[in-house]
Amino acid sequence: MTDSTSPSQRSGPRAVAKAVGGAVLVLAIVLGAIAAIIGVASLVPGLGPLSTVASRFAPTVAPLVALVGLIFLVVGIIAVRRGRRRTGTAATVLGGVGAAANIAVIIVLVGAIVSAGGSVNMFPATFGLSAIDKAKPDRQEVYEQTSSGDDLAVSIYEPDGSEGSAPTIMYVHGGGWIAGEANASSSELRELADQGYLVVSVEYELATEDNATWQSAPAQVGCAATWIQDHADTLGADMDRLAFWAESSGGNMVANTAGAAAQGAAESSCGGEVPVPDAVVADYPAFDVTGMYENAPAGPGAGTGTRIFATSFTGGTPGQFPKRYAGVNSLTHLTDDAPPMLVMTAMRDDVIRPADQLAWADAARDRGVDVQTVRIPLANHAYTQKAMNSIGSQGHLSIAEAYLSERLR
């Protein structure tokens, strides 16, 4: 039986298949190159902006990028076997480098997290990423007003199905004292509530060019803690199992509030005695505001922003207001009465120098404070906030939960 299909008819599908194969190979080369750049730049700190950007996103995208690299490694191998040696080899090499480098990133990150008492489930870290602010609080309550009469609210995340009072976390967001909001990490706060915690996230007054909040915002945080104490019965808050948790600039305020409360000297904008927490958790904290200004990382980006944060909060430079800076630096408020603290430091932080965070921890220990430090390698500032279920998000949540379970339960 003979094939009645003409050569021109047969060449049409072949041409289409060849064009599709070529397009797939081009895509494999481009995405393989991106995967390789992300992986290598995450592992090598000296590649300038590439390393900076990679360290911001590696704790979120490394599993997906590693998978992309593996896929295009296979595509390249198939292409080579089908005779496309140059393009196939390029796809194979780039996909292989991208896969290998990002798998190495995953190994380094997960190894550090597990060593610190945390855990990571790689399936959701690869396929289950979702918005960090997707969840909603169960309710919000006004706890205070600003001097200009604006309401300040707390967002309340209630533990599911808990009976009686629950261990309680007062959460204070970051944002350099000039940005951020109480529900920016709502998906993580809901996760903590699902683990049995009552979570109360605090809105506070943000600094502006004309409104330095170095006195008002910390006092509002103190007021929120007092409000939780005053409403413990209706909230279901167990004040014998209370923790403060914050990120970045919020870490500064919870450390100061906790340290001052332990001495009976914490300020509250609404009066009352600020409760002393049983533990404090701080992610990439801005404990040393003077250091933030004076040791701002080199370059026009992060360094400039860091100085803006410090001057907006205090109203000026350390030279202009040395007493203000001394008052907001967290070490000022610490004695051996301060509660134990967990500090998680992103070791590629280009906003708050890791060396400053670790030096602060050493100085706090010298004062008799129980400070536990965890170093998160290959990660930059705010590495936790890119997506829920990421390695970074799972890592810091599980490390902190393990820490708090020893102190609140």
Short mmCIF file of C-alpha atoms in Angstrom, two decimals:
data_model
loop_
_atom_site.label_atom_id
_atom_site.label_comp_id
_atom_site.label_asym_id
_atom_site.label_seq_id
_atom_site.Cartn_x
_atom_site.Cartn_y
_atom_site.Cartn_z
CA MET A 1 0.00 0.00 0.00
CA THR A 2 1.49 3.32 -1.01
CA ASP A 3 1.34 6.66 0.83
CA SER A 4 -0.82 8.97 -1.27
CA THR A 5 0.12 12.05 0.83
CA SER A 6 2.10 14.49 -1.27
CA PRO A 7 5.51 15.81 -0.06
CA SER A 8 4.06 19.30 0.31
CA GLN A 9 1.29 17.97 2.53
CA ARG A 10 3.80 16.10 4.71
CA SER A 11 6.14 19.08 5.01
CA GLY A 12 3.45 21.28 6.56
CA PRO A 13 3.11 19.40 9.89
CA ARG A 14 6.85 18.83 10.00
CA ALA A 15 7.53 22.53 9.60
CA VAL A 16 5.06 23.34 12.34
CA ALA A 17 6.62 20.74 14.65
CA LYS A 18 10.08 22.08 13.88
CA ALA A 19 8.98 25.65 14.62
CA VAL A 20 7.34 24.60 17.88
CA GLY A 21 10.43 22.67 18.89
CA GLY A 22 12.61 25.67 18.12
CA ALA A 23 10.38 27.96 20.18
CA VAL A 24 10.47 25.52 23.10
CA LEU A 25 14.26 25.45 22.91
CA VAL A 26 14.50 29.24 22.88
CA LEU A 27 12.20 29.35 25.91
CA ALA A 28 14.31 26.67 27.59
CA ILE A 29 17.49 28.67 27.00
CA VAL A 30 15.98 31.94 28.25
CA LEU A 31 14.32 30.48 31.34
CA GLY A 32 17.27 28.23 32.00
CA ALA A 33 19.52 31.28 31.96
CA ILE A 34 17.22 33.07 34.40
CA ALA A 35 17.19 30.03 36.69
CA ALA A 36 20.98 29.84 36.56
CA ILE A 37 21.37 33.55 37.32
CA ILE A 38 18.98 33.38 40.28
CA GLY A 39 20.67 30.32 41.72
CA VAL A 40 24.26 31.46 41.25
CA ALA A 41 23.53 35.02 42.45
CA SER A 42 21.83 33.59 45.54
CA LEU A 43 24.90 31.56 46.41
CA VAL A 44 27.53 34.17 45.51
CA PRO A 45 27.21 37.44 47.47
CA GLY A 46 29.55 39.57 45.36
CA LEU A 47 27.51 39.98 42.18
CA GLY A 48 26.13 43.41 42.98
CA PRO A 49 22.43 44.04 42.31
CA LEU A 50 21.99 40.48 41.04
CA SER A 51 22.95 39.05 44.43
CA THR A 52 20.80 41.62 46.24
CA VAL A 53 17.67 40.83 44.23
CA ALA A 54 18.28 37.09 44.34
CA SER A 55 18.63 37.11 48.13
CA ARG A 56 15.29 38.89 48.44
CA PHE A 57 13.44 36.22 46.48
CA ALA A 58 15.47 33.00 46.83
CA PRO A 59 13.70 31.89 50.04
CA THR A 60 10.44 32.16 48.07
CA VAL A 61 11.18 31.07 44.50
CA ALA A 62 14.10 28.63 44.80
CA PRO A 63 11.93 25.46 44.68
CA LEU A 64 9.98 26.64 41.63
CA VAL A 65 13.11 27.85 39.87
CA ALA A 66 14.88 24.56 40.60
CA LEU A 67 11.92 22.73 39.05
CA VAL A 68 12.06 24.97 35.97
CA GLY A 69 15.77 24.24 35.65
CA LEU A 70 15.15 20.48 35.82
CA ILE A 71 12.42 20.67 33.18
CA PHE A 72 14.60 22.53 30.73
CA LEU A 73 17.55 20.30 31.48
CA VAL A 74 15.40 17.41 30.21
CA VAL A 75 14.24 19.48 27.22
CA GLY A 76 17.86 20.18 26.33
CA ILE A 77 18.86 16.52 26.56
CA ILE A 78 15.97 15.51 24.30
CA ALA A 79 16.92 18.23 21.82
CA VAL A 80 20.51 17.03 21.68
CA ARG A 81 19.37 13.48 20.97
CA ARG A 82 17.21 14.78 18.13
CA GLY A 83 20.11 16.53 16.48
CA ARG A 84 19.80 20.08 17.81
CA ARG A 85 23.21 19.99 19.38
CA ARG A 86 24.04 23.67 19.86
CA THR A 87 20.73 24.90 21.18
CA GLY A 88 20.11 21.64 22.99
CA THR A 89 23.47 21.80 24.74
CA ALA A 90 22.84 25.42 25.76
CA ALA A 91 19.47 24.49 27.25
CA THR A 92 21.01 21.46 28.98
CA VAL A 93 23.84 23.44 30.56
CA LEU A 94 21.73 26.41 31.65
CA GLY A 95 18.91 24.23 32.95
CA GLY A 96 21.37 22.03 34.79
CA VAL A 97 23.17 24.98 36.39
CA GLY A 98 19.84 26.56 37.34
CA ALA A 99 18.56 23.34 38.88
CA ALA A 100 21.78 22.53 40.72
CA ALA A 101 22.30 26.06 42.07
CA ASN A 102 18.73 26.42 43.32
CA ILE A 103 18.74 22.95 44.86
CA ALA A 104 21.88 24.04 46.70
CA VAL A 105 20.02 27.15 47.90
CA ILE A 106 17.19 24.96 49.16
CA ILE A 107 19.60 22.66 50.99
CA VAL A 108 21.37 25.58 52.69
CA LEU A 109 18.13 27.29 53.73
CA VAL A 110 16.29 24.19 54.92
CA GLY A 111 19.39 22.95 56.72
CA ALA A 112 19.65 26.19 58.70
CA ILE A 113 15.93 26.17 59.51
CA VAL A 114 15.92 22.57 60.71
CA SER A 115 19.06 23.17 62.78
CA ALA A 116 17.23 26.04 64.50
CA GLY A 117 14.27 23.85 65.42
CA GLY A 118 12.04 24.66 62.47
CA SER A 119 10.70 22.64 59.57
CA VAL A 120 9.78 23.03 55.90
CA ASN A 121 7.27 21.08 53.82
CA MET A 122 8.62 21.25 50.27
CA PHE A 123 5.31 20.45 48.52
CA PRO A 124 3.53 23.69 49.55
CA ALA A 125 6.85 25.55 49.26
CA THR A 126 6.85 24.57 45.58
CA PHE A 127 3.20 24.32 44.58
CA GLY A 128 1.26 26.06 47.36
CA LEU A 129 2.52 29.64 47.40
CA SER A 130 -0.21 32.19 48.10
CA ALA A 131 -0.61 35.85 49.01
CA ILE A 132 0.85 36.76 52.39
CA ASP A 133 -2.08 39.14 53.05
CA LYS A 134 -4.91 36.92 51.82
CA ALA A 135 -6.49 36.13 55.20
CA LYS A 136 -8.84 38.39 57.14
CA PRO A 137 -8.95 38.98 60.90
CA ASP A 138 -11.96 37.77 62.81
CA ARG A 139 -12.64 41.30 63.93
CA GLN A 140 -11.07 44.67 64.61
CA GLU A 141 -11.39 46.83 67.71
CA VAL A 142 -10.41 50.46 68.26
CA TYR A 143 -7.97 50.59 71.17
CA GLU A 144 -6.71 54.19 71.03
CA GLN A 145 -6.71 57.43 69.06
CA THR A 146 -3.83 59.48 67.75
CA SER A 147 -3.25 63.04 68.95
CA SER A 148 -5.10 64.23 65.84
CA GLY A 149 -8.13 62.08 66.67
CA ASP A 150 -7.64 59.22 64.21
CA ASP A 151 -8.71 55.77 65.40
CA LEU A 152 -6.08 53.09 65.97
CA ALA A 153 -7.30 49.50 65.80
CA VAL A 154 -6.09 46.05 66.70
CA SER A 155 -6.86 43.14 64.38
CA ILE A 156 -7.84 39.99 66.25
CA TYR A 157 -7.19 36.47 64.95
CA GLU A 158 -8.95 33.96 67.15
CA PRO A 159 -7.78 30.37 67.64
CA ASP A 160 -10.11 27.89 66.01
CA GLY A 161 -12.15 25.84 68.45
CA SER A 162 -10.06 26.64 71.52
CA GLU A 163 -11.65 26.39 74.93
CA GLY A 164 -10.74 28.78 77.70
CA SER A 165 -7.94 31.29 77.44
CA ALA A 166 -5.26 30.85 74.80
CA PRO A 167 -1.56 31.73 74.62
CA THR A 168 -1.46 35.22 73.17
CA ILE A 169 0.79 36.96 70.67
CA MET A 170 0.83 40.73 70.25
CA TYR A 171 2.18 41.31 66.74
CA VAL A 172 3.67 44.63 65.59
CA HIS A 173 4.36 45.16 61.90
CA GLY A 174 7.47 46.64 60.35
CA GLY A 175 7.89 49.19 57.58
CA GLY A 176 10.61 51.50 58.82
CA TRP A 177 8.12 53.35 61.07
CA ILE A 178 6.80 55.08 57.93
CA ALA A 179 4.89 52.28 56.18
CA GLY A 180 3.17 48.96 56.72
CA GLU A 181 -0.14 47.99 58.26
CA ALA A 182 -1.48 45.54 60.79
CA ASN A 183 -2.76 42.96 58.30
CA ALA A 184 0.14 42.99 55.84
CA SER A 185 1.09 39.45 56.94
CA SER A 186 -2.44 38.32 57.71
CA SER A 187 -2.00 34.83 56.24
CA GLU A 188 0.82 34.13 58.69
CA LEU A 189 -1.20 35.55 61.57
CA ARG A 190 -4.09 33.27 60.63
CA GLU A 191 -1.67 30.34 60.55
CA LEU A 192 -0.57 31.18 64.10
CA ALA A 193 -4.22 31.35 65.19
CA ASP A 194 -4.82 27.95 63.59
CA GLN A 195 -1.97 26.65 65.74
CA GLY A 196 -3.87 27.69 68.87
CA TYR A 197 -2.65 31.24 69.51
CA LEU A 198 -4.78 34.31 70.01
CA VAL A 199 -3.08 36.89 67.79
CA VAL A 200 -3.62 40.62 68.24
CA SER A 201 -1.99 42.72 65.50
CA VAL A 202 -1.41 46.38 66.31
CA GLU A 203 -1.97 49.44 64.16
CA TYR A 204 0.18 52.40 65.24
CA GLU A 205 0.79 55.93 64.04
CA LEU A 206 3.21 56.13 61.11
CA ALA A 207 5.92 58.75 60.92
CA THR A 208 5.85 61.42 58.22
CA GLU A 209 8.14 64.26 57.26
CA ASP A 210 6.21 66.52 59.63
CA ASN A 211 5.41 64.00 62.35
CA ALA A 212 8.24 62.14 64.09
CA THR A 213 6.70 59.30 66.07
CA TRP A 214 9.63 58.25 68.28
CA GLN A 215 7.50 58.96 71.35
CA SER A 216 3.93 58.36 70.14
CA ALA A 217 4.26 55.04 68.27
CA PRO A 218 6.07 53.11 71.05
CA ALA A 219 3.58 54.48 73.58
CA GLN A 220 0.73 53.26 71.36
CA VAL A 221 2.30 49.80 71.27
CA GLY A 222 2.42 49.93 75.06
CA CYS A 223 -1.24 51.00 75.10
CA ALA A 224 -2.18 48.06 72.87
CA ALA A 225 -0.52 45.65 75.31
CA THR A 226 -2.41 47.28 78.17
CA TRP A 227 -5.65 47.04 76.17
CA ILE A 228 -5.11 43.31 75.68
CA GLN A 229 -4.57 42.93 79.41
CA ASP A 230 -7.70 44.94 80.26
CA HIS A 231 -9.82 42.91 77.82
CA ALA A 232 -8.23 39.53 78.48
CA ASP A 233 -11.47 37.91 79.66
CA THR A 234 -13.50 38.90 76.60
CA LEU A 235 -10.62 38.18 74.24
CA GLY A 236 -9.81 34.82 75.77
CA ALA A 237 -6.22 35.93 76.29
CA ASP A 238 -4.03 34.09 78.76
CA MET A 239 -1.84 36.86 80.14
CA ASP A 240 0.37 34.27 81.82
CA ARG A 241 1.32 33.11 78.32
CA LEU A 242 1.99 36.33 76.45
CA ALA A 243 4.52 36.96 73.70
CA PHE A 244 5.43 40.01 71.63
CA TRP A 245 6.35 39.32 67.99
CA ALA A 246 7.48 41.84 65.41
CA GLU A 247 9.49 42.40 62.26
CA SER A 248 12.07 45.06 61.40
CA SER A 249 11.13 48.42 62.94
CA GLY A 250 8.35 46.73 64.91
CA GLY A 251 11.06 44.63 66.54
CA ASN A 252 12.57 47.79 67.93
CA MET A 253 9.31 48.81 69.58
CA VAL A 254 8.44 45.43 71.08
CA ALA A 255 11.94 45.00 72.50
CA ASN A 256 11.81 48.48 74.01
CA THR A 257 8.31 47.96 75.39
CA ALA A 258 9.16 44.56 76.86
CA GLY A 259 12.43 45.74 78.39
CA ALA A 260 10.88 48.86 79.89
CA ALA A 261 7.82 46.93 81.13
CA ALA A 262 10.12 44.55 83.01
CA GLN A 263 11.42 47.60 84.90
CA GLY A 264 7.91 49.02 85.40
CA ALA A 265 8.83 51.95 83.16
CA ALA A 266 7.06 51.25 79.86
CA GLU A 267 5.00 54.13 78.50
CA SER A 268 1.38 53.65 77.45
CA SER A 269 -0.51 56.34 75.58
CA CYS A 270 -3.73 55.23 77.28
CA GLY A 271 -2.32 54.78 80.78
CA GLY A 272 -2.17 51.67 82.86
CA GLU A 273 0.67 49.29 83.54
CA VAL A 274 2.11 47.58 80.49
CA PRO A 275 2.28 43.79 80.95
CA VAL A 276 5.62 42.01 80.72
CA PRO A 277 5.62 39.31 78.04
CA ASP A 278 7.04 35.87 78.66
CA ALA A 279 9.01 36.03 75.42
CA VAL A 280 9.83 38.33 72.51
CA VAL A 281 10.33 37.22 68.89
CA ALA A 282 11.97 39.61 66.43
CA ASP A 283 12.65 39.07 62.72
CA TYR A 284 15.50 41.13 61.17
CA PRO A 285 14.99 43.77 63.91
CA ALA A 286 15.91 47.45 63.88
CA PHE A 287 17.23 47.43 67.44
CA ASP A 288 20.04 49.93 66.90
CA VAL A 289 18.53 53.03 65.29
CA THR A 290 21.79 54.95 65.56
CA GLY A 291 23.52 52.11 63.75
CA MET A 292 20.82 52.13 61.08
CA TYR A 293 21.74 55.71 60.30
CA GLU A 294 25.50 55.59 60.72
CA ASN A 295 26.09 52.14 59.21
CA ALA A 296 23.64 52.41 56.34
CA PRO A 297 24.64 49.91 53.63
CA ALA A 298 26.56 51.36 50.71
CA GLY A 299 24.70 52.30 47.57
CA PRO A 300 21.83 54.60 46.64
CA GLY A 301 19.04 52.13 47.37
CA ALA A 302 18.81 50.44 50.73
CA GLY A 303 21.25 52.77 52.49
CA THR A 304 19.30 55.88 51.57
CA GLY A 305 16.06 54.22 52.66
CA THR A 306 17.54 53.20 55.99
CA ARG A 307 18.51 56.76 56.79
CA ILE A 308 15.06 57.97 55.79
CA PHE A 309 13.55 55.47 58.23
CA ALA A 310 15.75 56.66 61.10
CA THR A 311 15.33 60.38 60.47
CA SER A 312 11.57 60.13 59.91
CA PHE A 313 11.10 58.25 63.17
CA THR A 314 13.28 60.53 65.28
CA GLY A 315 12.85 63.81 63.44
CA GLY A 316 16.50 64.20 62.44
CA THR A 317 20.00 62.79 62.54
CA PRO A 318 21.92 61.38 65.52
CA GLY A 319 23.94 64.56 65.57
CA GLN A 320 20.80 66.68 65.85
CA PHE A 321 18.97 64.54 68.39
CA PRO A 322 21.41 62.30 70.29
CA LYS A 323 19.02 61.91 73.25
CA ARG A 324 16.19 60.77 71.01
CA TYR A 325 18.39 58.16 69.39
CA ALA A 326 19.60 56.98 72.78
CA GLY A 327 15.99 56.72 73.91
CA VAL A 328 14.86 54.58 70.97
CA ASN A 329 17.89 52.30 70.81
CA SER A 330 16.74 49.01 72.28
CA LEU A 331 19.82 48.34 74.37
CA THR A 332 18.89 51.37 76.48
CA HIS A 333 15.87 49.54 77.88
CA LEU A 334 17.43 46.18 78.68
CA THR A 335 18.43 44.78 82.04
CA ASP A 336 18.63 41.22 83.26
CA ASP A 337 14.91 41.49 84.11
CA ALA A 338 14.02 41.61 80.40
CA PRO A 339 12.12 38.60 79.01
CA PRO A 340 13.91 36.05 76.80
CA MET A 341 14.22 36.98 73.15
CA LEU A 342 14.51 35.13 69.87
CA VAL A 343 16.22 37.13 67.12
CA MET A 344 16.14 35.86 63.54
CA THR A 345 18.68 37.58 61.31
CA ALA A 346 18.74 37.47 57.51
CA MET A 347 22.43 37.15 56.74
CA ARG A 348 22.21 39.05 53.43
CA ASP A 349 20.19 41.91 54.94
CA ASP A 350 20.99 45.12 53.07
CA VAL A 351 18.66 47.29 55.16
CA ILE A 352 19.80 46.49 58.72
CA ARG A 353 23.30 45.11 58.79
CA PRO A 354 23.48 41.55 60.14
CA ALA A 355 26.65 42.49 62.05
CA ASP A 356 24.72 45.19 63.91
CA GLN A 357 21.92 42.80 64.83
CA LEU A 358 24.34 40.17 66.12
CA ALA A 359 26.44 42.75 67.99
CA TRP A 360 23.27 43.96 69.69
CA ALA A 361 22.46 40.40 70.74
CA ASP A 362 25.95 40.01 72.23
CA ALA A 363 25.59 43.29 74.13
CA ALA A 364 22.17 42.22 75.43
CA ARG A 365 23.62 38.95 76.66
CA ASP A 366 26.34 40.90 78.45
CA ARG A 367 23.53 42.63 80.35
CA GLY A 368 22.10 39.30 81.41
CA VAL A 369 19.31 39.00 78.84
CA ASP A 370 18.51 35.54 77.50
CA VAL A 371 18.90 36.10 73.74
CA GLN A 372 18.78 33.27 71.22
CA THR A 373 19.94 34.14 67.71
CA VAL A 374 19.12 32.31 64.50
CA ARG A 375 21.00 33.09 61.31
CA ILE A 376 19.05 32.62 58.08
CA PRO A 377 21.63 32.27 55.29
CA LEU A 378 21.19 33.59 51.73
CA ALA A 379 18.18 35.69 52.83
CA ASN A 380 17.64 39.44 52.63
CA HIS A 381 15.45 41.80 54.64
CA ALA A 382 11.74 40.92 54.66
CA TYR A 383 12.45 37.47 53.19
CA THR A 384 9.39 36.16 55.08
CA GLN A 385 6.89 38.47 53.42
CA LYS A 386 6.94 37.53 49.74
CA ALA A 387 4.48 34.60 49.88
CA MET A 388 2.72 32.32 52.31
CA ASN A 389 4.08 28.74 52.44
CA SER A 390 7.46 29.79 51.07
CA ILE A 391 10.61 28.36 52.61
CA GLY A 392 11.16 31.72 54.31
CA SER A 393 7.63 31.95 55.67
CA GLN A 394 7.47 28.33 56.85
CA GLY A 395 10.95 28.63 58.28
CA HIS A 396 10.52 31.64 60.52
CA LEU A 397 7.04 30.57 61.65
CA SER A 398 8.17 27.07 62.62
CA ILE A 399 11.34 28.28 64.35
CA ALA A 400 9.37 30.81 66.39
CA GLU A 401 6.61 28.33 67.22
CA ALA A 402 9.17 25.85 68.51
CA TYR A 403 10.71 28.63 70.61
CA LEU A 404 7.37 29.82 71.99
CA SER A 405 6.10 26.32 72.69
CA GLU A 406 8.81 26.02 75.35
CA ARG A 407 7.85 29.31 76.97
CA LEU A 408 4.08 29.69 76.58
CA ARG A 409 2.62 26.21 76.81
#
